[in-house]
PDB file of C-alpha atoms and ligand atoms in Angstrom:
ATOM      1  CA  MET W 163      -0.093  -0.620   0.429  1.00 38.00           C
ATOM      2  CA  SER W 164       1.314   3.190  -0.539  1.00 45.00           C
ATOM      3  CA  THR W 165       2.658   5.706   2.189  1.00 45.00           C
ATOM      4  CA  ALA W 166       2.168   8.669  -0.059  1.00 50.00           C
ATOM      5  CA  PHE W 167      -0.429  10.802   2.201  1.00 47.00           C
ATOM      6  CA  ASP W 168       0.530   9.604   5.700  1.00 47.00           C
ATOM      7  CA  ALA W 169       1.054  12.453   7.277  1.00 48.00           C
ATOM      8  CA  GLY W 170       4.627  13.803   8.336  1.00 60.00           C
ATOM      9  CA  ASN W 171       6.480  11.712   5.516  1.00 81.00           C
ATOM     10  CA  GLY W 172       7.368  14.207   4.168  1.00 92.00           C
ATOM     11  CA  LYS W 173       5.327  13.857   0.482  1.00 97.00           C
ATOM     12  CA  ILE W 174       3.813  17.367  -0.197  1.00 98.00           C
ATOM     13  CA  THR W 175       0.143  16.810  -1.534  1.00 98.00           C
ATOM     14  CA  VAL W 176      -2.587  19.190  -2.531  1.00 98.00           C
ATOM     15  CA  PRO W 177      -3.915  20.710   0.469  1.00 97.00           C
ATOM     16  CA  ASP W 178      -0.008  21.490   1.534  1.00 96.00           C
ATOM     17  CA  ILE W 179      -0.474  23.367  -1.371  1.00 97.00           C
ATOM     18  CA  LEU W 180      -3.624  25.340  -0.119  1.00 97.00           C
ATOM     19  CA  ARG W 181      -2.068  26.228   2.181  1.00 95.00           C
ATOM     20  CA  ARG W 182       1.291  27.580   1.192  1.00 93.00           C
ATOM     21  CA  LYS W 183      -0.345  30.839   0.751  1.00 91.00           C
ATOM     22  CA  THR W 184       2.121  33.697   1.389  1.00 75.00           C
ATOM     23  CA  ASN W 185       0.131  36.559   0.441  1.00 63.00           C
ATOM     24  CA  VAL W 186      -3.272  36.630   2.722  1.00 65.00           C
ATOM     25  CA  PRO W 187      -6.698  38.741   0.362  1.00 58.00           C
ATOM     26  CA  SER W 188      -5.473  42.130   0.037  1.00 49.00           C
ATOM     27  CA  SER W 189      -6.430  44.245   3.209  1.00 46.00           C
ATOM     28  CA  SER W 190      -4.367  43.147   5.976  1.00 44.00           C
ATOM     29  CA  ASN W 191      -1.395  42.603   3.246  1.00 43.00           C
ATOM     30  CA  GLN W 192       0.422  45.483   4.828  1.00 42.00           C
ATOM     31  CA  ASN W 193       4.354  43.967   4.200  1.00 45.00           C
ATOM     32  CA  SER W 194       5.790  45.500   1.333  1.00 45.00           C
ATOM     33  CA  ASP W 195       8.979  43.144   0.623  1.00 50.00           C
ATOM     34  CA  PRO W 196       7.079  41.204  -2.581  1.00 48.00           C
ATOM     35  CA  GLY W 197      10.260  39.064  -2.853  1.00 49.00           C
ATOM     36  CA  ARG W 198      10.681  38.081   0.666  1.00 50.00           C
ATOM     37  CA  ASP W 199      10.587  34.178   1.102  1.00 54.00           C
ATOM     38  CA  ARG W 200       7.677  34.342   3.808  1.00 55.00           C
ATOM     39  CA  GLY W 201       4.602  35.432   2.920  1.00 56.00           C
ATOM     40  CA  GLU W 202       2.389  37.174   5.449  1.00 58.00           C
ATOM     41  CA  SER W 203       1.086  34.253   6.528  1.00 61.00           C
ATOM     42  CA  GLY W 204       4.439  32.750   7.804  1.00 65.00           C
ATOM     43  CA  GLN W 205       4.108  30.932   4.402  1.00 74.00           C
ATOM     44  CA  ARG W 206       7.071  29.800   2.625  1.00 92.00           C
ATOM     45  CA  LYS W 207       7.047  29.948  -1.439  1.00 97.00           C
ATOM     46  CA  ILE W 208       6.431  27.534  -3.482  1.00 98.00           C
ATOM     47  CA  VAL W 209       8.730  26.127  -5.279  1.00 98.00           C
ATOM     48  CA  CYS W 210       8.104  24.857  -8.556  1.00 98.00           C
ATOM     49  CA  LEU W 211      10.760  23.512 -11.559  1.00 98.00           C
ATOM     50  CA  THR W 212       9.366  20.720 -14.938  1.00 98.00           C
ATOM     51  CA  ALA W 213      10.987  17.849 -15.224  1.00 98.00           C
ATOM     52  CA  TYR W 214      10.203  15.585 -18.457  1.00 98.00           C
ATOM     53  CA  ASP W 215      12.583  12.621 -17.412  1.00 98.00           C
ATOM     54  CA  TYR W 216      13.018  10.210 -14.551  1.00 98.00           C
ATOM     55  CA  PRO W 217      17.024  11.352 -13.475  1.00 98.00           C
ATOM     56  CA  THR W 218      16.198  15.537 -14.395  1.00 98.00           C
ATOM     57  CA  ALA W 219      12.361  14.494 -11.700  1.00 98.00           C
ATOM     58  CA  ARG W 220      15.234  12.661  -9.679  1.00 98.00           C
ATOM     59  CA  LEU W 221      17.571  15.020  -9.264  1.00 98.00           C
ATOM     60  CA  VAL W 222      14.408  18.166  -8.981  1.00 98.00           C
ATOM     61  CA  ASP W 223      12.568  16.518  -6.520  1.00 98.00           C
ATOM     62  CA  GLU W 224      15.288  15.683  -4.067  1.00 98.00           C
ATOM     63  CA  ALA W 225      16.621  18.984  -4.065  1.00 98.00           C
ATOM     64  CA  GLY W 226      13.687  20.255  -2.123  1.00 97.00           C
ATOM     65  CA  VAL W 227      11.003  21.304  -4.837  1.00 98.00           C
ATOM     66  CA  ASP W 228       7.327  21.250  -3.892  1.00 98.00           C
ATOM     67  CA  ILE W 229       5.804  20.660  -7.592  1.00 98.00           C
ATOM     68  CA  VAL W 230       7.324  18.656 -10.208  1.00 98.00           C
ATOM     69  CA  LEU W 231       5.434  20.143 -13.050  1.00 98.00           C
ATOM     70  CA  VAL W 232       5.231  17.177 -16.620  1.00 98.00           C
ATOM     71  CA  GLY W 233       4.131  20.120 -18.803  1.00 98.00           C
ATOM     72  CA  ASP W 234       3.754  20.697 -22.282  1.00 98.00           C
ATOM     73  CA  SER W 235       7.347  22.617 -22.904  1.00 97.00           C
ATOM     74  CA  LEU W 236       7.889  18.918 -23.200  1.00 98.00           C
ATOM     75  CA  GLY W 237       6.946  19.556 -26.973  1.00 97.00           C
ATOM     76  CA  MET W 238       9.409  22.350 -27.777  1.00 96.00           C
ATOM     77  CA  VAL W 239      12.459  21.871 -25.733  1.00 96.00           C
ATOM     78  CA  VAL W 240      12.617  17.838 -25.242  1.00 97.00           C
ATOM     79  CA  LEU W 241      10.922  16.790 -28.364  1.00 97.00           C
ATOM     80  CA  GLY W 242      11.787  19.252 -30.622  1.00 96.00           C
ATOM     81  CA  TYR W 243       9.040  20.532 -31.782  1.00 96.00           C
ATOM     82  CA  GLU W 244       8.344  24.527 -32.981  1.00 94.00           C
ATOM     83  CA  ASN W 245       5.802  24.741 -30.292  1.00 95.00           C
ATOM     84  CA  THR W 246       3.449  23.051 -27.621  1.00 96.00           C
ATOM     85  CA  LEU W 247       0.410  22.017 -30.206  1.00 97.00           C
ATOM     86  CA  PRO W 248       1.241  17.999 -31.556  1.00 97.00           C
ATOM     87  CA  LEU W 249       2.203  17.268 -28.515  1.00 98.00           C
ATOM     88  CA  THR W 250       0.262  13.917 -28.452  1.00 98.00           C
ATOM     89  CA  VAL W 251      -1.958  12.990 -24.892  1.00 98.00           C
ATOM     90  CA  ASP W 252       0.155   9.917 -25.653  1.00 98.00           C
ATOM     91  CA  GLU W 253       3.399  11.213 -25.579  1.00 98.00           C
ATOM     92  CA  MET W 254       2.610  13.264 -21.978  1.00 98.00           C
ATOM     93  CA  LEU W 255       1.846   9.955 -20.957  1.00 98.00           C
ATOM     94  CA  HIS W 256       4.699   8.182 -21.383  1.00 98.00           C
ATOM     95  CA  HIS W 257       7.087  11.035 -20.198  1.00 98.00           C
ATOM     96  CA  THR W 258       4.706  11.614 -16.510  1.00 98.00           C
ATOM     97  CA  ARG W 259       4.891   7.902 -15.910  1.00 98.00           C
ATOM     98  CA  ALA W 260       9.194   8.878 -16.468  1.00 98.00           C
ATOM     99  CA  VAL W 261       8.437  11.184 -13.997  1.00 98.00           C
ATOM    100  CA  ARG W 262       6.363   9.637 -11.898  1.00 98.00           C
ATOM    101  CA  ARG W 263       9.305   6.827 -10.876  1.00 98.00           C
ATOM    102  CA  GLY W 264      12.151   9.694  -9.956  1.00 98.00           C
ATOM    103  CA  VAL W 265       9.162  11.535  -8.148  1.00 98.00           C
ATOM    104  CA  ARG W 266       8.593  10.595  -4.257  1.00 98.00           C
ATOM    105  CA  LYS W 267       8.413  13.885  -2.388  1.00 98.00           C
ATOM    106  CA  ALA W 268       6.897  16.626  -4.992  1.00 98.00           C
ATOM    107  CA  LEU W 269       3.323  17.006  -5.936  1.00 98.00           C
ATOM    108  CA  LEU W 270       3.385  16.059  -9.372  1.00 98.00           C
ATOM    109  CA  VAL W 271       1.133  17.768 -12.125  1.00 98.00           C
ATOM    110  CA  ALA W 272       0.660  17.194 -15.345  1.00 98.00           C
ATOM    111  CA  ASP W 273      -0.628  18.977 -18.392  1.00 98.00           C
ATOM    112  CA  MET W 274      -3.267  18.525 -20.401  1.00 98.00           C
ATOM    113  CA  PRO W 275      -2.086  19.092 -23.818  1.00 98.00           C
ATOM    114  CA  TYR W 276      -3.498  21.091 -26.400  1.00 98.00           C
ATOM    115  CA  GLY W 277      -6.565  19.188 -28.285  1.00 97.00           C
ATOM    116  CA  SER W 278      -6.925  17.103 -25.852  1.00 97.00           C
ATOM    117  CA  PHE W 279     -10.211  19.140 -23.653  1.00 97.00           C
ATOM    118  CA  HIS W 280     -11.227  21.780 -26.217  1.00 96.00           C
ATOM    119  CA  GLY W 281     -14.122  19.425 -27.197  1.00 93.00           C
ATOM    120  CA  ASP W 282     -16.128  17.392 -25.320  1.00 95.00           C
ATOM    121  CA  LYS W 283     -15.728  17.416 -21.393  1.00 95.00           C
ATOM    122  CA  ASN W 284     -16.805  13.673 -21.241  1.00 96.00           C
ATOM    123  CA  GLU W 285     -13.518  13.243 -23.808  1.00 97.00           C
ATOM    124  CA  ALA W 286     -11.595  15.914 -21.435  1.00 98.00           C
ATOM    125  CA  VAL W 287     -12.218  14.418 -18.157  1.00 98.00           C
ATOM    126  CA  ARG W 288     -11.625  10.832 -19.232  1.00 98.00           C
ATOM    127  CA  ASN W 289      -8.189  12.117 -21.139  1.00 98.00           C
ATOM    128  CA  ALA W 290      -7.184  13.747 -17.076  1.00 98.00           C
ATOM    129  CA  VAL W 291      -8.027  10.272 -15.803  1.00 98.00           C
ATOM    130  CA  ARG W 292      -5.770   8.909 -18.151  1.00 98.00           C
ATOM    131  CA  PHE W 293      -2.893  10.952 -15.910  1.00 98.00           C
ATOM    132  CA  VAL W 294      -3.904  10.190 -12.384  1.00 98.00           C
ATOM    133  CA  LYS W 295      -4.715   6.237 -13.435  1.00 98.00           C
ATOM    134  CA  GLU W 296      -1.620   5.115 -16.453  1.00 98.00           C
ATOM    135  CA  ALA W 297       0.405   8.196 -15.447  1.00 98.00           C
ATOM    136  CA  GLY W 298       0.616   8.685 -11.641  1.00 98.00           C
ATOM    137  CA  ALA W 299      -0.534  12.317 -11.725  1.00 98.00           C
ATOM    138  CA  GLU W 300      -1.602  14.338  -8.940  1.00 98.00           C
ATOM    139  CA  ALA W 301      -3.271  17.296 -10.196  1.00 98.00           C
ATOM    140  CA  VAL W 302      -3.375  18.185 -14.055  1.00 98.00           C
ATOM    141  CA  LYS W 303      -2.505  21.749 -15.280  1.00 98.00           C
ATOM    142  CA  ILE W 304      -4.758  23.271 -17.908  1.00 98.00           C
ATOM    143  CA  GLU W 305      -4.820  26.561 -19.959  1.00 98.00           C
ATOM    144  CA  GLY W 306      -8.091  29.082 -20.045  1.00 98.00           C
ATOM    145  CA  GLY W 307      -9.707  31.403 -17.944  1.00 98.00           C
ATOM    146  CA  GLU W 308     -13.595  31.959 -17.625  1.00 97.00           C
ATOM    147  CA  ARG W 309     -14.123  30.250 -20.656  1.00 96.00           C
ATOM    148  CA  ARG W 310     -12.286  26.544 -18.648  1.00 98.00           C
ATOM    149  CA  MET W 311     -15.002  26.856 -15.245  1.00 98.00           C
ATOM    150  CA  GLU W 312     -17.181  24.563 -16.092  1.00 97.00           C
ATOM    151  CA  LEU W 313     -14.168  21.321 -17.293  1.00 98.00           C
ATOM    152  CA  ILE W 314     -12.749  22.872 -13.654  1.00 98.00           C
ATOM    153  CA  ALA W 315     -15.134  22.187 -11.645  1.00 98.00           C
ATOM    154  CA  GLN W 316     -16.333  18.904 -13.463  1.00 98.00           C
ATOM    155  CA  LEU W 317     -12.762  17.881 -13.647  1.00 98.00           C
ATOM    156  CA  VAL W 318     -12.817  18.228  -9.446  1.00 98.00           C
ATOM    157  CA  GLU W 319     -16.346  16.620  -9.257  1.00 98.00           C
ATOM    158  CA  ALA W 320     -14.463  13.817 -10.842  1.00 98.00           C
ATOM    159  CA  GLU W 321     -11.308  13.967  -7.760  1.00 98.00           C
ATOM    160  CA  ILE W 322      -8.772  15.742  -9.859  1.00 98.00           C
ATOM    161  CA  PRO W 323      -6.841  18.574  -8.325  1.00 98.00           C
ATOM    162  CA  VAL W 324      -6.885  21.730 -11.603  1.00 98.00           C
ATOM    163  CA  MET W 325      -3.689  23.457 -11.953  1.00 98.00           C
ATOM    164  CA  GLY W 326      -4.976  26.368 -13.739  1.00 98.00           C
ATOM    165  CA  HIS W 327      -3.240  28.348 -15.665  1.00 98.00           C
ATOM    166  CA  ILE W 328      -3.878  31.764 -17.085  1.00 98.00           C
ATOM    167  CA  GLY W 329      -1.967  35.177 -18.930  1.00 98.00           C
ATOM    168  CA  LEU W 330       0.055  34.060 -21.758  1.00 97.00           C
ATOM    169  CA  THR W 331      -1.102  30.244 -22.041  1.00 96.00           C
ATOM    170  CA  PRO W 332       1.020  28.802 -25.297  1.00 93.00           C
ATOM    171  CA  GLN W 333      -1.860  26.622 -26.300  1.00 96.00           C
ATOM    172  CA  SER W 334      -4.024  29.477 -27.678  1.00 94.00           C
ATOM    173  CA  MET W 335      -0.173  31.100 -29.443  1.00 94.00           C
ATOM    174  CA  HIS W 336      -2.916  31.616 -32.433  1.00 93.00           C
ATOM    175  CA  ALA W 337      -5.062  33.896 -31.444  1.00 91.00           C
ATOM    176  CA  PHE W 338      -2.926  35.732 -29.405  1.00 93.00           C
ATOM    177  CA  GLY W 339      -0.920  35.977 -32.560  1.00 89.00           C
ATOM    178  CA  GLY W 340       2.239  34.892 -31.336  1.00 88.00           C
ATOM    179  CA  PHE W 341       4.269  35.040 -27.777  1.00 90.00           C
ATOM    180  CA  ARG W 342       3.176  38.289 -26.018  1.00 91.00           C
ATOM    181  CA  VAL W 343       3.050  39.465 -22.936  1.00 95.00           C
ATOM    182  CA  GLN W 344      -0.851  39.979 -21.769  1.00 95.00           C
ATOM    183  CA  GLY W 345      -2.211  42.096 -19.350  1.00 96.00           C
ATOM    184  CA  LYS W 346      -0.855  45.130 -20.926  1.00 97.00           C
ATOM    185  CA  THR W 347      -4.289  47.444 -21.396  1.00 97.00           C
ATOM    186  CA  VAL W 348      -7.179  48.074 -18.630  1.00 98.00           C
ATOM    187  CA  GLU W 349      -9.454  45.796 -21.027  1.00 98.00           C
ATOM    188  CA  ALA W 350      -7.094  43.254 -20.638  1.00 97.00           C
ATOM    189  CA  ALA W 351      -6.042  43.160 -16.770  1.00 98.00           C
ATOM    190  CA  ASP W 352     -10.073  43.640 -15.882  1.00 98.00           C
ATOM    191  CA  GLN W 353     -10.233  40.152 -18.481  1.00 98.00           C
ATOM    192  CA  LEU W 354      -7.558  38.457 -16.159  1.00 98.00           C
ATOM    193  CA  LEU W 355      -8.925  38.609 -13.343  1.00 98.00           C
ATOM    194  CA  ARG W 356     -11.993  37.226 -14.342  1.00 98.00           C
ATOM    195  CA  ASP W 357      -9.864  34.247 -15.504  1.00 98.00           C
ATOM    196  CA  ALA W 358      -8.404  33.941 -12.107  1.00 98.00           C
ATOM    197  CA  ARG W 359     -11.536  34.270 -10.383  1.00 98.00           C
ATOM    198  CA  ALA W 360     -13.519  32.260 -12.424  1.00 98.00           C
ATOM    199  CA  VAL W 361     -10.432  29.686 -12.219  1.00 98.00           C
ATOM    200  CA  GLU W 362     -10.731  29.952  -7.712  1.00 98.00           C
ATOM    201  CA  ALA W 363     -14.521  29.598  -7.935  1.00 98.00           C
ATOM    202  CA  ALA W 364     -14.331  26.122 -10.610  1.00 98.00           C
ATOM    203  CA  GLY W 365     -12.345  24.963  -7.539  1.00 98.00           C
ATOM    204  CA  ALA W 366      -8.386  24.661  -9.077  1.00 98.00           C
ATOM    205  CA  PHE W 367      -5.605  24.767  -6.130  1.00 98.00           C
ATOM    206  CA  SER W 368      -3.758  27.299  -7.771  1.00 98.00           C
ATOM    207  CA  VAL W 369      -3.210  28.779 -10.924  1.00 98.00           C
ATOM    208  CA  VAL W 370      -0.498  29.470 -12.952  1.00 98.00           C
ATOM    209  CA  LEU W 371       0.139  33.171 -14.412  1.00 98.00           C
ATOM    210  CA  GLU W 372       2.395  33.376 -17.241  1.00 98.00           C
ATOM    211  CA  SER W 373       4.139  36.827 -18.636  1.00 97.00           C
ATOM    212  CA  ILE W 374       1.806  38.950 -17.048  1.00 98.00           C
ATOM    213  CA  PRO W 375       2.562  42.389 -16.102  1.00 98.00           C
ATOM    214  CA  ARG W 376       3.770  42.114 -12.106  1.00 98.00           C
ATOM    215  CA  GLU W 377       1.658  44.691 -10.280  1.00 98.00           C
ATOM    216  CA  LEU W 378      -1.257  42.894 -11.843  1.00 98.00           C
ATOM    217  CA  ALA W 379       0.181  39.242 -10.757  1.00 98.00           C
ATOM    218  CA  ALA W 380       0.270  41.478  -7.278  1.00 98.00           C
ATOM    219  CA  ARG W 381      -3.117  41.996  -7.742  1.00 98.00           C
ATOM    220  CA  ILE W 382      -4.482  38.851  -8.426  1.00 98.00           C
ATOM    221  CA  THR W 383      -2.155  37.210  -5.402  1.00 97.00           C
ATOM    222  CA  SER W 384      -3.994  39.729  -3.416  1.00 97.00           C
ATOM    223  CA  GLU W 385      -7.567  39.314  -4.693  1.00 97.00           C
ATOM    224  CA  LEU W 386      -7.032  35.229  -4.346  1.00 98.00           C
ATOM    225  CA  ARG W 387      -7.480  32.641  -1.592  1.00 97.00           C
ATOM    226  CA  ILE W 388      -5.811  30.017  -3.783  1.00 98.00           C
ATOM    227  CA  PRO W 389      -2.049  30.280  -4.414  1.00 98.00           C
ATOM    228  CA  THR W 390      -0.499  31.609  -7.305  1.00 98.00           C
ATOM    229  CA  ILE W 391       2.336  30.555  -8.957  1.00 98.00           C
ATOM    230  CA  GLY W 392       3.822  32.904 -11.531  1.00 98.00           C
ATOM    231  CA  ILE W 393       6.496  32.480 -14.745  1.00 98.00           C
ATOM    232  CA  GLY W 394       7.612  36.467 -16.094  1.00 98.00           C
ATOM    233  CA  ALA W 395       4.545  37.205 -13.235  1.00 98.00           C
ATOM    234  CA  GLY W 396       6.956  39.178 -10.844  1.00 98.00           C
ATOM    235  CA  PRO W 397       8.156  38.773  -6.885  1.00 97.00           C
ATOM    236  CA  GLU W 398       4.687  38.622  -5.646  1.00 96.00           C
ATOM    237  CA  CYS W 399       3.103  35.575  -6.662  1.00 97.00           C
ATOM    238  CA  ASP W 400       3.345  33.137  -4.023  1.00 97.00           C
ATOM    239  CA  GLY W 401       5.489  30.819  -5.599  1.00 98.00           C
ATOM    240  CA  GLN W 402       7.688  30.360  -8.596  1.00 98.00           C
ATOM    241  CA  VAL W 403       7.934  28.280 -11.605  1.00 98.00           C
ATOM    242  CA  LEU W 404      10.638  27.440 -14.547  1.00 98.00           C
ATOM    243  CA  VAL W 405      11.499  25.712 -17.153  1.00 98.00           C
ATOM    244  CA  LEU W 406      14.195  23.419 -16.449  1.00 98.00           C
ATOM    245  CA  HIS W 407      16.166  23.608 -19.144  1.00 97.00           C
ATOM    246  CA  ASP W 408      15.547  26.609 -20.025  1.00 97.00           C
ATOM    247  CA  MET W 409      17.565  27.836 -16.197  1.00 97.00           C
ATOM    248  CA  ILE W 410      20.063  24.997 -16.848  1.00 98.00           C
ATOM    249  CA  GLY W 411      21.301  26.694 -19.649  1.00 97.00           C
ATOM    250  CA  LEU W 412      20.161  23.550 -21.703  1.00 96.00           C
ATOM    251  CA  SER W 413      17.064  25.236 -23.455  1.00 93.00           C
ATOM    252  CA  LEU W 414      18.688  24.972 -27.561  1.00 89.00           C
ATOM    253  CA  GLY W 415      15.298  27.998 -28.070  1.00 83.00           C
ATOM    254  CA  HIS W 416      14.996  31.783 -27.555  1.00 86.00           C
ATOM    255  CA  THR W 417      14.624  31.978 -23.149  1.00 90.00           C
ATOM    256  CA  PRO W 418      12.494  34.908 -21.789  1.00 93.00           C
ATOM    257  CA  LYS W 419      14.427  37.672 -20.121  1.00 94.00           C
ATOM    258  CA  PHE W 420      12.418  35.072 -16.765  1.00 96.00           C
ATOM    259  CA  ALA W 421      14.189  32.732 -17.394  1.00 97.00           C
ATOM    260  CA  ARG W 422      16.992  33.254 -14.817  1.00 97.00           C
ATOM    261  CA  ARG W 423      19.564  30.742 -16.196  1.00 97.00           C
ATOM    262  CA  TYR W 424      21.422  29.641 -12.519  1.00 98.00           C
ATOM    263  CA  ALA W 425      23.505  26.875 -15.107  1.00 98.00           C
ATOM    264  CA  ASN W 426      24.919  25.966 -18.825  1.00 97.00           C
ATOM    265  CA  VAL W 427      24.627  22.527 -18.280  1.00 98.00           C
ATOM    266  CA  GLY W 428      24.270  22.848 -22.737  1.00 97.00           C
ATOM    267  CA  GLU W 429      27.972  23.571 -22.892  1.00 97.00           C
ATOM    268  CA  ALA W 430      28.750  21.129 -20.478  1.00 98.00           C
ATOM    269  CA  ILE W 431      27.958  18.917 -22.913  1.00 98.00           C
ATOM    270  CA  SER W 432      28.978  20.058 -25.603  1.00 98.00           C
ATOM    271  CA  HIS W 433      32.938  20.149 -23.493  1.00 98.00           C
ATOM    272  CA  ALA W 434      32.450  17.041 -22.575  1.00 98.00           C
ATOM    273  CA  VAL W 435      31.299  15.272 -26.420  1.00 98.00           C
ATOM    274  CA  THR W 436      33.975  17.456 -28.047  1.00 98.00           C
ATOM    275  CA  ALA W 437      37.353  15.803 -25.760  1.00 98.00           C
ATOM    276  CA  TYR W 438      35.359  12.581 -26.038  1.00 98.00           C
ATOM    277  CA  ALA W 439      35.632  13.002 -29.783  1.00 98.00           C
ATOM    278  CA  GLU W 440      38.788  14.412 -29.779  1.00 98.00           C
ATOM    279  CA  ASP W 441      40.279  10.919 -27.255  1.00 98.00           C
ATOM    280  CA  VAL W 442      38.065   8.607 -29.130  1.00 98.00           C
ATOM    281  CA  ARG W 443      40.147  10.281 -32.485  1.00 98.00           C
ATOM    282  CA  GLU W 444      44.154  10.312 -30.586  1.00 98.00           C
ATOM    283  CA  GLY W 445      43.936   7.113 -29.421  1.00 98.00           C
ATOM    284  CA  ARG W 446      43.625   8.261 -25.875  1.00 98.00           C
ATOM    285  CA  PHE W 447      40.352   6.905 -24.571  1.00 98.00           C
ATOM    286  CA  PRO W 448      39.884   4.191 -23.607  1.00 98.00           C
ATOM    287  CA  ALA W 449      43.109   3.931 -21.091  1.00 98.00           C
ATOM    288  CA  ASP W 450      44.496   0.011 -20.133  1.00 97.00           C
ATOM    289  CA  ALA W 451      42.530   1.515 -16.522  1.00 97.00           C
ATOM    290  CA  GLU W 452      39.624   1.215 -18.369  1.00 98.00           C
ATOM    291  CA  SER W 453      39.586  -1.622 -20.226  1.00 98.00           C
ATOM    292  CA  TYR W 454      39.244  -5.408 -18.779  1.00 98.00           C
ATOM    293  CA  HIS W 455      42.045  -7.587 -18.495  1.00 97.00           C
ATOM    294  CA  LEU W 456      42.046 -12.046 -18.975  1.00 96.00           C
ATOM    295  CA  SER W 457      43.620 -13.545 -15.373  1.00 96.00           C
ATOM    296  CA  SER W 458      47.586 -13.978 -15.570  1.00 95.00           C
ATOM    297  CA  GLU W 459      46.262 -18.188 -16.099  1.00 95.00           C
ATOM    298  CA  VAL W 460      43.910 -17.257 -19.379  1.00 95.00           C
ATOM    299  CA  ARG W 461      46.701 -15.521 -20.950  1.00 94.00           C
ATOM    300  CA  GLU W 462      49.134 -17.677 -20.970  1.00 93.00           C
ATOM    301  CA  ARG W 463      46.614 -20.266 -22.273  1.00 93.00           C
ATOM    302  CA  LEU W 464      45.346 -17.854 -24.796  1.00 91.00           C
ATOM    303  CA  LEU W 465      49.073 -17.103 -25.783  1.00 87.00           C
ATOM    304  CA  ALA W 466      50.006 -20.893 -25.709  1.00 88.00           C
ATOM    305  CA  VAL W 467      47.080 -22.006 -28.260  1.00 79.00           C
ATOM    306  CA  ARG W 468      48.339 -18.910 -30.210  1.00 70.00           C
ATOM    307  CA  ARG W 469      52.353 -20.320 -30.449  1.00 71.00           C
ATOM    308  CA  SER W 470      50.983 -23.901 -31.300  1.00 67.00           C
TER     309      SER W 470
HETATM  310  O1  KIV C   4       4.475  23.576 -19.974  1.00 79.92           O
HETATM  311  C1  KIV C   4       4.880  24.437 -18.848  1.00 79.92           C
HETATM  312  O2  KIV C   4       6.334  23.956 -18.797  1.00 79.92           O
HETATM  313  C2  KIV C   4       4.688  25.151 -18.434  1.00 79.92           C
HETATM  314  C3  KIV C   4       4.838  25.653 -17.042  1.00 79.92           C
HETATM  315  C4  KIV C   4       5.920  26.667 -18.223  1.00 79.92           C
HETATM  316  C5  KIV C   4       3.831  26.791 -16.350  1.00 79.92           C
HETATM  317  O3  KIV C   4       2.782  25.312 -18.138  1.00 79.92           O
END
């Protein structure tokens, strides 16, 4: 039997994330240091990162993040698609299973890919159930605000916790005309406030705010009772998420300005491969110490056979 929900084993659950709301709703919010580790409620900021395979899942989980997201950015950063739209449910399930095997403590959230929840609601619920049942996800993420209200409520009704995602939702790239910061006009900001309220009212346990002005993210964060998790949305959010490959220098495409780079793993891989190729070509690899040897007895007998 799984011990995932035993109190005190360090496993992070959906209720734990809900309790991690740092910025309590507006009127009582007097602390003006928005980037602080602990918010008004004394809770620590929520740390979320993507992972798409077993080794990165283990590393990210063992480093102590709160939420591991198998994001549909998988399509671009790992599978080499031009955008997230071609990614299928089966591809997402395959990678979510691998991540599941590497994550022990963090909450595991899987993204619902484009097309998996845009038509018939019952099919959308069936697709979400597959992430829980077949891949071990503990929650799903759904892009979209007001227009997803009914679906989010239906998923919650089916016991599937939902993380919302509003602002620059990459699955809407054609409708947006590209990847642009959202919510910059009064009308657009009002719409995002309505989207955030709708996602909360529908029963989501958290919401990702992507590429929106800091001031708007702060307003949404102070209004909602569920945690906001920002990506390009400023420091006032209750938590932050980044695409792992962006932050470790392993994304080969454009990286947005908010994607702070903490390591250059891409460069490290290039250096290692170049050095290996040179060593092979120059006969420096493998060395004797990297080779297996016969025992002296077998060697003698082999030589004797050759001589006779
Ligand atoms: O797919 C993804 O990685 C995401 C995060 C950027 C939030 O949706």
